[in-house]
Coordinates of C-alpha atoms (C1' of nucleotides) in Angstrom, one line a residue:
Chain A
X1292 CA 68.1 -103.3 16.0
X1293 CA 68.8 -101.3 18.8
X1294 CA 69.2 -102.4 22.6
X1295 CA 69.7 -100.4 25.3
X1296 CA 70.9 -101.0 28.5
X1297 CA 69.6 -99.4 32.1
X1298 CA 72.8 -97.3 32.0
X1299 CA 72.2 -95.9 28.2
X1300 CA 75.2 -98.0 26.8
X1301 CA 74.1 -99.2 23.1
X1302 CA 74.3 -103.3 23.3
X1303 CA 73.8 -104.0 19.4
X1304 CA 73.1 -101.3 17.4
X1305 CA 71.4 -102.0 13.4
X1306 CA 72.0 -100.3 10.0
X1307 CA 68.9 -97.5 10.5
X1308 CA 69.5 -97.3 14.1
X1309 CA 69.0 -93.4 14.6
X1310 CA 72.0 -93.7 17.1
X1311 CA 74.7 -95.1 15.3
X1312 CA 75.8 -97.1 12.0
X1313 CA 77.4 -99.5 12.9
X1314 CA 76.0 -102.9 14.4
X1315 CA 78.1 -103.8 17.5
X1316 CA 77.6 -105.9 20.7
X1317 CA 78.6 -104.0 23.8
X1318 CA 78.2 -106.5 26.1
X1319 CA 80.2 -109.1 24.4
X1320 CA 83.0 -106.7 24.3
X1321 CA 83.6 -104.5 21.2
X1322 CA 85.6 -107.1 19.5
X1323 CA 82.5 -109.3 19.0
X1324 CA 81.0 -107.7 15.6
X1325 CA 77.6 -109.0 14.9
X1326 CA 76.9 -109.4 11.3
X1327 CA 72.8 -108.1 11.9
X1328 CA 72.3 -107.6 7.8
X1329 CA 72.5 -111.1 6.9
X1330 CA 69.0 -111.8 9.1
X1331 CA 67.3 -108.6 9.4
X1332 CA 65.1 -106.9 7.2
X1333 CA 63.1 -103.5 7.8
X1334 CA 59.6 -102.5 7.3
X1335 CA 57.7 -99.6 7.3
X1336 CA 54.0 -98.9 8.6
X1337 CA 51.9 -96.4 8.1
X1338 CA 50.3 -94.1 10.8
X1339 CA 47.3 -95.9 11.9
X1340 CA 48.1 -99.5 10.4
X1341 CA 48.1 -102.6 12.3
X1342 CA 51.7 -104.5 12.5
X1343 CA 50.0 -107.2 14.5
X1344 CA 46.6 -108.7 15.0
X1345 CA 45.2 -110.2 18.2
X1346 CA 44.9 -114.1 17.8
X1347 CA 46.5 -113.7 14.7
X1348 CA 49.7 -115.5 13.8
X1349 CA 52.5 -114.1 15.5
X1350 CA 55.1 -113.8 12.9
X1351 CA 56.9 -110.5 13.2
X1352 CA 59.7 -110.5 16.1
X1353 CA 62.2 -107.5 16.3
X1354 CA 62.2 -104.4 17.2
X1355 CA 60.9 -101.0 16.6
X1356 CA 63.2 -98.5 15.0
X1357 CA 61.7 -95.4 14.5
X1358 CA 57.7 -94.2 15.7
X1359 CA 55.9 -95.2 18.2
X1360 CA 53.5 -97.9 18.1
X1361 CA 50.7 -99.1 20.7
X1362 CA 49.7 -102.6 22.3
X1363 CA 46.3 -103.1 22.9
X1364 CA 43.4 -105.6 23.4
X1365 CA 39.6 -105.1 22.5
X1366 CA 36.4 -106.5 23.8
X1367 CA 34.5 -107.8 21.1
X1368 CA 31.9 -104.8 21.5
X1369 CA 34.4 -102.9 21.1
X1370 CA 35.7 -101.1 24.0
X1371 CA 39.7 -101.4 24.1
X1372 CA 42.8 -101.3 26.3
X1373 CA 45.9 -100.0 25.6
X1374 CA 48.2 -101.9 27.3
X1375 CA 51.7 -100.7 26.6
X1376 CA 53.6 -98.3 24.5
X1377 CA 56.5 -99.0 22.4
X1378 CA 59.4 -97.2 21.6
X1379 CA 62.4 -97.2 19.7
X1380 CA 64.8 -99.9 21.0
X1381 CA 61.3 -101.8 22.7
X1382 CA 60.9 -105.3 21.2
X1383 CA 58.0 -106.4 19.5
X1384 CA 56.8 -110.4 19.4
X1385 CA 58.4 -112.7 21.4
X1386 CA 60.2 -116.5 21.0
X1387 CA 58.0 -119.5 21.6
X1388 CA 54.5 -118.1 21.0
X1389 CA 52.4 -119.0 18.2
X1390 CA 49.6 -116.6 18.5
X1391 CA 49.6 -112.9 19.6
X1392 CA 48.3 -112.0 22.4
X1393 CA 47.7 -108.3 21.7
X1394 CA 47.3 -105.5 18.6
X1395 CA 50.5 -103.7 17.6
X1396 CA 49.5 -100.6 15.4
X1397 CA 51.7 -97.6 14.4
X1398 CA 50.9 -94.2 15.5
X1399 CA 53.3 -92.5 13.6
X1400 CA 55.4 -94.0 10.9
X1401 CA 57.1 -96.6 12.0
X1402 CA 60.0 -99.1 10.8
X1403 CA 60.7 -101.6 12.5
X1404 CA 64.0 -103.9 12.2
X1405 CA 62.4 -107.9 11.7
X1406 CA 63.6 -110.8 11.9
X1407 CA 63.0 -114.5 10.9
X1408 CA 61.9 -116.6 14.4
X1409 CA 64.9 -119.1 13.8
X1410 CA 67.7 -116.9 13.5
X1411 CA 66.3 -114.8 16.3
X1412 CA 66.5 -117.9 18.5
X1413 CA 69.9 -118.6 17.1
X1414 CA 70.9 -115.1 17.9
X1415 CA 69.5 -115.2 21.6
X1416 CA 71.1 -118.6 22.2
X1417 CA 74.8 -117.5 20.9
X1418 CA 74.4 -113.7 22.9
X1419 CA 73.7 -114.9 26.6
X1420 CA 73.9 -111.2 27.5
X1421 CA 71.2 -110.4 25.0
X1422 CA 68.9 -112.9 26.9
X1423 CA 70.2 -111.3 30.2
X1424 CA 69.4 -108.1 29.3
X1425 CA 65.6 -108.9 27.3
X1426 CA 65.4 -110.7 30.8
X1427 CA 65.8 -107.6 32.4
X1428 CA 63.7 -105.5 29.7
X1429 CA 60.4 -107.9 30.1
X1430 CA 61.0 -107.7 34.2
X1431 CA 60.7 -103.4 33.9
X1432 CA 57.9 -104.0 31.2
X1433 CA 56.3 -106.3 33.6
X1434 CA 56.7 -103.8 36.6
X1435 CA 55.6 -101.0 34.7
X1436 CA 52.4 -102.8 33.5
X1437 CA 51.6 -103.6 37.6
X1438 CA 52.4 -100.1 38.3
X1439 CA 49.8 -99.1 35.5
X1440 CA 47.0 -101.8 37.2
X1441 CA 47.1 -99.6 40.3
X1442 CA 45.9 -96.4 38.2
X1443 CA 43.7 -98.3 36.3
X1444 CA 42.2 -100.0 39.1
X1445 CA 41.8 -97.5 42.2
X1446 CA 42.5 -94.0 40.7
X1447 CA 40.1 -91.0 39.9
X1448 CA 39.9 -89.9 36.3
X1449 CA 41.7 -86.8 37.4
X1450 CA 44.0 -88.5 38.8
X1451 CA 44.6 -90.4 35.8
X1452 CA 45.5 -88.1 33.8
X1453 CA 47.5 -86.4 35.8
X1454 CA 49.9 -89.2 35.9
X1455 CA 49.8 -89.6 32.6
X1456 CA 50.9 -85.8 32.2
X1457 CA 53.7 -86.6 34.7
X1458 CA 55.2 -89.4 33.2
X1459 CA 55.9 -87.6 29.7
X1460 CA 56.5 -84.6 31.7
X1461 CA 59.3 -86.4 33.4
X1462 CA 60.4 -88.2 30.1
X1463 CA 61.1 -84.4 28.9
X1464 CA 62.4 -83.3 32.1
X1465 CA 65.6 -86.3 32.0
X1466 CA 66.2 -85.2 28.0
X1467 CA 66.5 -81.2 29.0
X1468 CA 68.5 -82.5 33.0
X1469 CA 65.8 -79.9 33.6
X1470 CA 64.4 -79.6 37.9
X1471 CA 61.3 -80.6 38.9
X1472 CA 60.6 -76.7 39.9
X1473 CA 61.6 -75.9 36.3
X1474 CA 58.7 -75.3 34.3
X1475 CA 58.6 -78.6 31.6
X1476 CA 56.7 -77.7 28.1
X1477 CA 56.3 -81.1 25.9
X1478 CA 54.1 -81.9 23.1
X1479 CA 51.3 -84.7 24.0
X1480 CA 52.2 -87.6 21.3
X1481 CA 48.6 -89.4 21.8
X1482 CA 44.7 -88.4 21.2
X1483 CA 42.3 -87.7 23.6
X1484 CA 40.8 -91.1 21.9
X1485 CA 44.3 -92.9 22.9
X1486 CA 44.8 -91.3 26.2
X1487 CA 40.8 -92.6 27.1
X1488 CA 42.3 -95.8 25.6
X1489 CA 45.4 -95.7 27.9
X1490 CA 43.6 -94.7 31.1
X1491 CA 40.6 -96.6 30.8
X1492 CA 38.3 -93.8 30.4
X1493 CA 36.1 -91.8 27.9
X1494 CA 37.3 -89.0 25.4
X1495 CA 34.9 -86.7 27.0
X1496 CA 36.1 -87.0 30.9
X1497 CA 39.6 -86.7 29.4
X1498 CA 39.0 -83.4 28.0
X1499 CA 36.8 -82.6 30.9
X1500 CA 39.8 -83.5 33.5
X1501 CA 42.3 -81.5 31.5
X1502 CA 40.0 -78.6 31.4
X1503 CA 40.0 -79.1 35.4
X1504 CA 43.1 -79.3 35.6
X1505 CA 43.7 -76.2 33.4
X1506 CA 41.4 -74.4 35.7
X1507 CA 43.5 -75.5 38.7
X1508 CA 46.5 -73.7 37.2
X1509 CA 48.1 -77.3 37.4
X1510 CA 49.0 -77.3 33.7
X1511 CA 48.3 -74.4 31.1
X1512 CA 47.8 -75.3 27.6
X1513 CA 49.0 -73.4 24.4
X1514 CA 46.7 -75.7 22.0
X1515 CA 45.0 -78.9 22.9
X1516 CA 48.4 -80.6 22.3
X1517 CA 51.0 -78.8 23.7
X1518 CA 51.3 -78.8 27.8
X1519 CA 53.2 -76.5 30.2
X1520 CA 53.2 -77.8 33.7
X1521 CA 54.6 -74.8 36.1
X1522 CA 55.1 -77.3 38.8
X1523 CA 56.1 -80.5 38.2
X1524 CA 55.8 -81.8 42.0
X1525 CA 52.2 -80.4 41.9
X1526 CA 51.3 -82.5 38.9
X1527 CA 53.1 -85.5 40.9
X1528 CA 50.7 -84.4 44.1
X1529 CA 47.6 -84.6 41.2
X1530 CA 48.8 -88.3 40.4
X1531 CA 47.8 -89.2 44.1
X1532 CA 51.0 -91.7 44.2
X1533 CA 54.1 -90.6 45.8
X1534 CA 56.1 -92.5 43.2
X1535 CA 55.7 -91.6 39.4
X1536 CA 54.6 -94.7 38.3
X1537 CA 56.7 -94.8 35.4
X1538 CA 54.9 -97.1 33.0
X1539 CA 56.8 -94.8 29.6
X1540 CA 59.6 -95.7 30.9
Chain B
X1122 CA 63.1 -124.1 44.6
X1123 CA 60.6 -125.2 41.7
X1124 CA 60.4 -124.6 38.4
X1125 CA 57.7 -125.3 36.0
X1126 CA 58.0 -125.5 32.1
X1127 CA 55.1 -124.6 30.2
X1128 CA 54.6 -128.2 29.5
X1129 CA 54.5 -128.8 33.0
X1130 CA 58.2 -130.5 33.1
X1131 CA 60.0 -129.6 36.7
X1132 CA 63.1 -128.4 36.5
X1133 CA 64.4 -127.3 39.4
X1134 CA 63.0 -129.0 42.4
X1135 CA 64.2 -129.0 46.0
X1136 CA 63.6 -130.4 49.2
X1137 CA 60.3 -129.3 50.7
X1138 CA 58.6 -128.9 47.2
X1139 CA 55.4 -130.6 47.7
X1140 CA 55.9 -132.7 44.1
X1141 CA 59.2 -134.2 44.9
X1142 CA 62.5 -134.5 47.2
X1143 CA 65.4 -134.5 45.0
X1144 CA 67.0 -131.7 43.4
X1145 CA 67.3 -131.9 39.7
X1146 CA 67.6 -129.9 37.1
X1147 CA 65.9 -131.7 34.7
X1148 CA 67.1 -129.1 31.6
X1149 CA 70.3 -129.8 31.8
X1150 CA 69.6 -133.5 31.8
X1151 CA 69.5 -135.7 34.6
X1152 CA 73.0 -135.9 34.9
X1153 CA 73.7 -132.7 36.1
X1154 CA 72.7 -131.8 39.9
X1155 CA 72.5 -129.1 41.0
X1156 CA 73.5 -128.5 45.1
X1157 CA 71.2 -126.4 45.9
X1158 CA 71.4 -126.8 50.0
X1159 CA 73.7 -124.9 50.4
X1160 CA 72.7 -121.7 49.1
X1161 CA 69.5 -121.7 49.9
X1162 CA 67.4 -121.5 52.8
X1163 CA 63.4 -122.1 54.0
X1164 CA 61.3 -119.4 55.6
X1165 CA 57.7 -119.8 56.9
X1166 CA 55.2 -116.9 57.0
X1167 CA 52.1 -116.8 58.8
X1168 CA 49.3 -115.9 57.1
X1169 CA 48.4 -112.1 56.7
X1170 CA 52.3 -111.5 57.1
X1171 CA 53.8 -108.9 54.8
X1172 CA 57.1 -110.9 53.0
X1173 CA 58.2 -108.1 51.4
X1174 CA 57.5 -103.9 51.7
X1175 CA 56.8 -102.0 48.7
X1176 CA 59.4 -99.3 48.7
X1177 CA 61.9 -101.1 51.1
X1178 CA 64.9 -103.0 50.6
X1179 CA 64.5 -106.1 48.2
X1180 CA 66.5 -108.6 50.3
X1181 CA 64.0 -112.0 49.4
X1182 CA 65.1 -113.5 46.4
X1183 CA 63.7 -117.2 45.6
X1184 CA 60.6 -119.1 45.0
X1185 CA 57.4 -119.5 46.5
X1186 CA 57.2 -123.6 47.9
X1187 CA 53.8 -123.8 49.8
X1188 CA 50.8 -121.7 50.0
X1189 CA 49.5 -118.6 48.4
X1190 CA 51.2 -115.3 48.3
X1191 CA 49.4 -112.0 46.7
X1192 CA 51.5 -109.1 45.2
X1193 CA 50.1 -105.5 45.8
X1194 CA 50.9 -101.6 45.9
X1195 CA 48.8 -99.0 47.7
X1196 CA 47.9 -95.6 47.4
X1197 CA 49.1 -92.9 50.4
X1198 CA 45.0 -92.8 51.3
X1199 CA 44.9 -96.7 51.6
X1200 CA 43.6 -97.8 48.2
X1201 CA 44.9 -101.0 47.3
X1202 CA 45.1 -102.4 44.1
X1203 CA 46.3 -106.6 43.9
X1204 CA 48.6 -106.9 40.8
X1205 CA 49.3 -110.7 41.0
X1206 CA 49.1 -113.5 42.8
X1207 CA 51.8 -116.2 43.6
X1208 CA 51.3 -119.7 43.4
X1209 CA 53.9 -122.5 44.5
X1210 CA 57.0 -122.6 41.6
X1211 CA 56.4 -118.6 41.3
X1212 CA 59.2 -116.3 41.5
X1213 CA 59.7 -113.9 44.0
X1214 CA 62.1 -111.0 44.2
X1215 CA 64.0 -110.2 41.3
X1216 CA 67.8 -109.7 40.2
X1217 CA 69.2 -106.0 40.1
X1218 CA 67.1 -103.6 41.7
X1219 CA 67.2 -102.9 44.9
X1220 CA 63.9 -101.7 46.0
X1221 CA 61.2 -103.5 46.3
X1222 CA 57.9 -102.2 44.0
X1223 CA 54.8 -104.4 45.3
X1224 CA 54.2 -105.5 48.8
X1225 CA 54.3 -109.4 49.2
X1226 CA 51.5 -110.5 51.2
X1227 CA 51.2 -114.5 52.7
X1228 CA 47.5 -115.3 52.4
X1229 CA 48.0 -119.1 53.7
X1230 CA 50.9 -120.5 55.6
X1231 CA 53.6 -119.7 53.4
X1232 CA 56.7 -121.7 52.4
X1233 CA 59.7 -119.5 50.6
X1234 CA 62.6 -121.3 48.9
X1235 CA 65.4 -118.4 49.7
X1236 CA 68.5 -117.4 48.4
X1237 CA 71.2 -115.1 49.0
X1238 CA 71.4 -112.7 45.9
X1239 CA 75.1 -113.2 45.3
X1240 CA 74.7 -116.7 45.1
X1241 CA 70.9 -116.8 42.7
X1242 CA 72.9 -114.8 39.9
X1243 CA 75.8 -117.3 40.2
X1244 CA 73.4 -119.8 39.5
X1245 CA 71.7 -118.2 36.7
X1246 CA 74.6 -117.1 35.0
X1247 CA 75.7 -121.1 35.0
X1248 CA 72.6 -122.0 33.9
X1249 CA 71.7 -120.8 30.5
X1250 CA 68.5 -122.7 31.0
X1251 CA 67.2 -121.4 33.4
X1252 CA 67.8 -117.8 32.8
X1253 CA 65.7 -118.9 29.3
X1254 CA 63.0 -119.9 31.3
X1255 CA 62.8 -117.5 33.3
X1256 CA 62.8 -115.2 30.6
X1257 CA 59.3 -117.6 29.2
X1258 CA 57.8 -116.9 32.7
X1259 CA 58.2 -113.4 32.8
X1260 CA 56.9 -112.8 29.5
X1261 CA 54.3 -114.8 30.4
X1262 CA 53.3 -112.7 33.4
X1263 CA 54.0 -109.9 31.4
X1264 CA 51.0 -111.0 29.3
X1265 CA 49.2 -112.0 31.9
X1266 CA 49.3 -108.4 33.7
X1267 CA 48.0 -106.8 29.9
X1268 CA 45.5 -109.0 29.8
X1269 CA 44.4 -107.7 33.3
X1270 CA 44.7 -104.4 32.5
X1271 CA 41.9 -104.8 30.2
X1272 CA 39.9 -106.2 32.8
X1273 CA 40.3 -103.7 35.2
X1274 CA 40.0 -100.7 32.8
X1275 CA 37.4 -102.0 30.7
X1276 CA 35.4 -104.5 32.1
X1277 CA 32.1 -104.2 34.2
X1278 CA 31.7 -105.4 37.5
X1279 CA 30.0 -108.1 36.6
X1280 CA 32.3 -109.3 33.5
X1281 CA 34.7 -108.6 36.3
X1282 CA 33.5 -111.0 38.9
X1283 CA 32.6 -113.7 36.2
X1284 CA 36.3 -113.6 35.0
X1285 CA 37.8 -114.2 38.5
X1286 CA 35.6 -116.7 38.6
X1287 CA 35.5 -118.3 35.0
X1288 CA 39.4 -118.7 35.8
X1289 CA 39.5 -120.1 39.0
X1290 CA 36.6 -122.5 37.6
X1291 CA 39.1 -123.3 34.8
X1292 CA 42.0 -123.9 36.6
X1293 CA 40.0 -126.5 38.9
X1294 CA 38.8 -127.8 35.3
X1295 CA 42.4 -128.4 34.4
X1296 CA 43.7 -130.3 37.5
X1297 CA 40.1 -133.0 37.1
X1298 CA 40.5 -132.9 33.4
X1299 CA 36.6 -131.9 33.3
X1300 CA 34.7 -131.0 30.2
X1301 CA 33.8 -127.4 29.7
X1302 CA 30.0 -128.6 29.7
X1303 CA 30.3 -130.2 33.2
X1304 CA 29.6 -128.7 36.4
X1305 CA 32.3 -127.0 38.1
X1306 CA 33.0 -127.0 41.9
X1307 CA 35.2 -124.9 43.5
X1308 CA 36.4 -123.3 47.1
X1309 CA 37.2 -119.6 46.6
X1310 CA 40.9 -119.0 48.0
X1311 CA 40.5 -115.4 48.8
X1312 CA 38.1 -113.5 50.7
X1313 CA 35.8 -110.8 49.2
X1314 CA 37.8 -107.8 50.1
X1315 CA 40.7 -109.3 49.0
X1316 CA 38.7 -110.3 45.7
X1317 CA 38.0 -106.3 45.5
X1318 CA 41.4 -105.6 45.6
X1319 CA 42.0 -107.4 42.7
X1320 CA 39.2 -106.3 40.4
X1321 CA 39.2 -102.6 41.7
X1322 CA 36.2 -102.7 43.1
X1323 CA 34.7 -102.3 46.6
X1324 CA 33.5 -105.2 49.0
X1325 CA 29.8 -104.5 49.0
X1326 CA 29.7 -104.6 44.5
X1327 CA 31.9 -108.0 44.9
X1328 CA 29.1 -109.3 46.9
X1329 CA 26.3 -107.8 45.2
X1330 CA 27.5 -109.1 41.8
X1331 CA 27.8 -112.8 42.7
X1332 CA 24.2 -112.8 44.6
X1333 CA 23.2 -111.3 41.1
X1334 CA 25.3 -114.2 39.1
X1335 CA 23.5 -115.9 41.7
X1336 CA 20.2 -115.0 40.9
X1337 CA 20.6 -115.5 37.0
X1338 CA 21.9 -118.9 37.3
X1339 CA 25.2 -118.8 36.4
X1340 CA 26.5 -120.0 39.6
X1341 CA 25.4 -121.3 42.9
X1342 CA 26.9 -120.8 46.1
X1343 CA 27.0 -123.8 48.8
X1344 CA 28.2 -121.0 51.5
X1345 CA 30.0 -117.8 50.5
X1346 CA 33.0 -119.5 50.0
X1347 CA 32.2 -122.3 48.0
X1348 CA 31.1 -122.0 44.2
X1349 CA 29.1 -124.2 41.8
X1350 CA 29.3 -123.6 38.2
X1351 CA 26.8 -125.2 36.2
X1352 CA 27.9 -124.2 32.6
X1353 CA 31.6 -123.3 32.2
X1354 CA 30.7 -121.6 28.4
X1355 CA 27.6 -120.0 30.1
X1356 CA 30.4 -118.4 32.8
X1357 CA 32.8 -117.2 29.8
X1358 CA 29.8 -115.5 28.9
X1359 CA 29.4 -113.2 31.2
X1360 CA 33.2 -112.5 31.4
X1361 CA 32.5 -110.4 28.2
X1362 CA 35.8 -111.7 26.7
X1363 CA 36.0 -114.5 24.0
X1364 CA 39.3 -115.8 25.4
X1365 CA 39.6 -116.5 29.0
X1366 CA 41.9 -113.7 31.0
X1367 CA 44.5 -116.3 32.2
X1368 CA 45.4 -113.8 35.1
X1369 CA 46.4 -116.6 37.5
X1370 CA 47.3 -118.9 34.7
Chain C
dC82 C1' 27.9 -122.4 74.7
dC83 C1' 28.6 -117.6 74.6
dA84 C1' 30.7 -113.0 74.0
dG85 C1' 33.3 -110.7 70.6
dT86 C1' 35.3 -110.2 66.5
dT87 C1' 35.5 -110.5 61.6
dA88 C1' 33.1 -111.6 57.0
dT89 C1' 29.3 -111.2 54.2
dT90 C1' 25.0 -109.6 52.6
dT91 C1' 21.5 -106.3 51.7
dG92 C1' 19.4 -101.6 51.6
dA93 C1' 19.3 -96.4 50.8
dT94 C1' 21.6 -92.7 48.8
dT95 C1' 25.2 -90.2 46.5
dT96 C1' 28.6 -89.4 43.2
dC97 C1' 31.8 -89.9 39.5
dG98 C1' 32.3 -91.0 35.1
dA99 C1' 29.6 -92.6 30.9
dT100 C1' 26.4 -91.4 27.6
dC101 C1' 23.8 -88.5 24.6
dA102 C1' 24.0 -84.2 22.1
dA103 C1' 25.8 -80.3 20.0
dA104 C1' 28.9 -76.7 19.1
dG105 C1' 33.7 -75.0 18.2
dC106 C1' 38.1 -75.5 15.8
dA107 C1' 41.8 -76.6 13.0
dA108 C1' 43.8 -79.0 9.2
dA109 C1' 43.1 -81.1 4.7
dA110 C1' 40.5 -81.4 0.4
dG111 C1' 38.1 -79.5 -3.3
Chain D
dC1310 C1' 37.7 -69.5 -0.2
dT1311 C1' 34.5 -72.9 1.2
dT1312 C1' 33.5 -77.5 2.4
dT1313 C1' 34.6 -81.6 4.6
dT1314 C1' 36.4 -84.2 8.0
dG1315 C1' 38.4 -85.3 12.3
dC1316 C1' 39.5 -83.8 16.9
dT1317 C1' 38.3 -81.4 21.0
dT1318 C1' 35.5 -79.0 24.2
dT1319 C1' 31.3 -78.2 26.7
dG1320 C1' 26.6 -79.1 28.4
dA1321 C1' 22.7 -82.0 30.1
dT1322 C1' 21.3 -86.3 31.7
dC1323 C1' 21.8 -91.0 33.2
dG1324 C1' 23.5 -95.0 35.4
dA1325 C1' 26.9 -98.1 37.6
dA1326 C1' 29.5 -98.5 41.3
dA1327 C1' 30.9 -96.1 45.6
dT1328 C1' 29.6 -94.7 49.9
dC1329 C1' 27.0 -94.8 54.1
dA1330 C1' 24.4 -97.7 57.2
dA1331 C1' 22.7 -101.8 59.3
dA1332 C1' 21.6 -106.5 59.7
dT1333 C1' 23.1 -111.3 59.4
dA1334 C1' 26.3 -115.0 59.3
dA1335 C1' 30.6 -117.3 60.4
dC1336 C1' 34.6 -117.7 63.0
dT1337 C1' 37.5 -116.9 67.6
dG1338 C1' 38.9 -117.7 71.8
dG1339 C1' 37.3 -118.0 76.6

DNA sequence: CCAGTTATTTGATTTCGATCAAAGCAAAAG
DNA sequence: CTTTTGCTTTGATCGAAATCAAATAACTGG
């Protein structure tokens, strides 16, 4: 299990953490060893399996470890809503809820560090700082998703995708300490299926917008999967918000 | 200040919440009281005034006592998209960040229990519980915002309108305890533009998709503002969703 | 009660994105 | 190497909601 706080520090850190070995608590001061094996236990999903089913029983809480996984929610004809994105260090489940509220299925491989519902509550109630900083977690994730109801509800499709290009873009951009002048190249981790799902939109307008935006020099793409944006602040200009809405991050 | 459990249990409650006078935190048993006069502080808002700017300094931290607050963002152009609304008990503000990211709108005559930021995370640091439950809340409104994202990216105007309404309908079920079967009567609480805001969808389709709900007999309508629902299930219906949104839940 | 806003409804038309359809492409399988 | 399969692009058409426009209804303050 890996936590990480807004400054980067490594709270607690678990046995197949790709940061680090060793499981300590940060917050409580590096004295404070938390013994993590005795109550953990990793798994590992395939690329395209479900971890958890909507209305289900809500029995995995942890967090994911490696891959990426998406939460979404479908109508029962069918048409679905991603809803959120999770990354390594992002928690999955959460105390006090019987059912889920939302599918969790791996993209990639994923493993993700679980635990039993009891000792997680045990954990939580001995590590105030944990619940501080979950707290402070579910408050960005809660932000993030409002930020993400404004491009859902009033952007163009265009629009929507550009945002979407800008918020990996920018994810790239802080890893390289790159400038927003700077040319950014990234690889797009989704679909055109997920990005429709994402943005609320169809696979075909997708590729349609990104051809558009091709056209309008905006981005230029090597294959269908891998992006070069010249200018990042024209992307940001594309996204019709002055912020960056920042729902990856 | 106000604070609700999820089985309705108060909390926190403070002098001009409408439910009672004393405050008590009712978590930490009744034994222990908690002073809260003297770090907090009442503030009325007239209706249509702006609590809080998007983008400025987040100085309001505290809880909504009386009336109805709405949180939105806009786009430079003047879109507007409504990403919650506040009800008396809510939360406003948040701790560590400084900038504010919605706009905090009064829609009634608004009461706000106020505190000084120094002194709210003094409290919350002494009181485990209530840093828990805030931590419940906030996932809960984390959930809530997922749930309409899938509204507002997937849903037609019509499912759109007949969710609004199917949960306003069941909220007023709840508080008269009336079967799903019965007929419903309620007074909308927000005008139609503001209802567009909040489905991401302009005034004149808001209006023509409740004279259409209208006309199929799904609802009736005393005067614009005043809703009859014959059939709760009949309502759900047309929501598209089995389960019911719980957007303002 | 009336003039003057401010909501709401309804109608006509346009437009953006969905839908239907098919072709191109690349990676995996045989 | 060829076939299969899944992903992506592009084109043609359709339709739901937006936009433009105007009438009606409801509220405000004088």
């Amino acid at each position: 299990m890996t936590v990480t706080a807004a400054n980067s520090e490594v709270l607690i850190r678990c046995g197949e953490c790709p940061i680090r070995v060793q499981a300590v608590c940060a917050y409580c001061g590096p004295s404070e060893l938390v013994s993590l094996d005795e109550i953990k236990s990793y798994k590992t999903y395939k690329p395209g399996e479900t971890i958890v089913w909507a209305g289900e029983n809500l029995t995995v809480i942890g967090s994911l470890v490696k891959g990426i996984a998406t939460l979404s929610r479908s109508l029962p004809d069918g048409r679905r809503q991603m809803v959120g994105l999770l990354f390594p260090s992002d928690f999955i489940g959460r105390t006090g809820k019987r059912v889920a509220p939302f599918d969790v299925v791996a993209t990639n491989e994923v493993v993700i560090c679980q635990f039993r519902q009891p000792q997680f509550d045990q954990l939580i109630k001995t590590t105030p700082s944990l619940e501080r900083r979950l707290l402070d977690m579910t408050m960005d994730e809660l932000d993030s998703a409002r930020e993400w109801m404004l491009l859902l509800g009033r952007k163009t499709a265009r629009e929507k995708i550009a945002s979407l290009l800008a918020i990996i873009a920018r994810r790239t951009m802080a890893l390289s300490a790159a400038s927003p002048r700077d040319g950014v190249a990234f690889e797009l981790p989704l679909t055109r299926e997920t990005m429709a799902d994402y943005l609320g939109l169809t696979i075909e307008t997708v590729s349609r917008q990104i051809s558009a935006l091709k056209k309008s020099g905006v981005i230029s793409l090597r294959d269908s999967r891998h992006i070069v944006v010249p200018d990042f602040i024209r992307l940001l200009d594309e996204a019709g918000d002055d912020s960056d809405g920042g729902f990856i991050d």
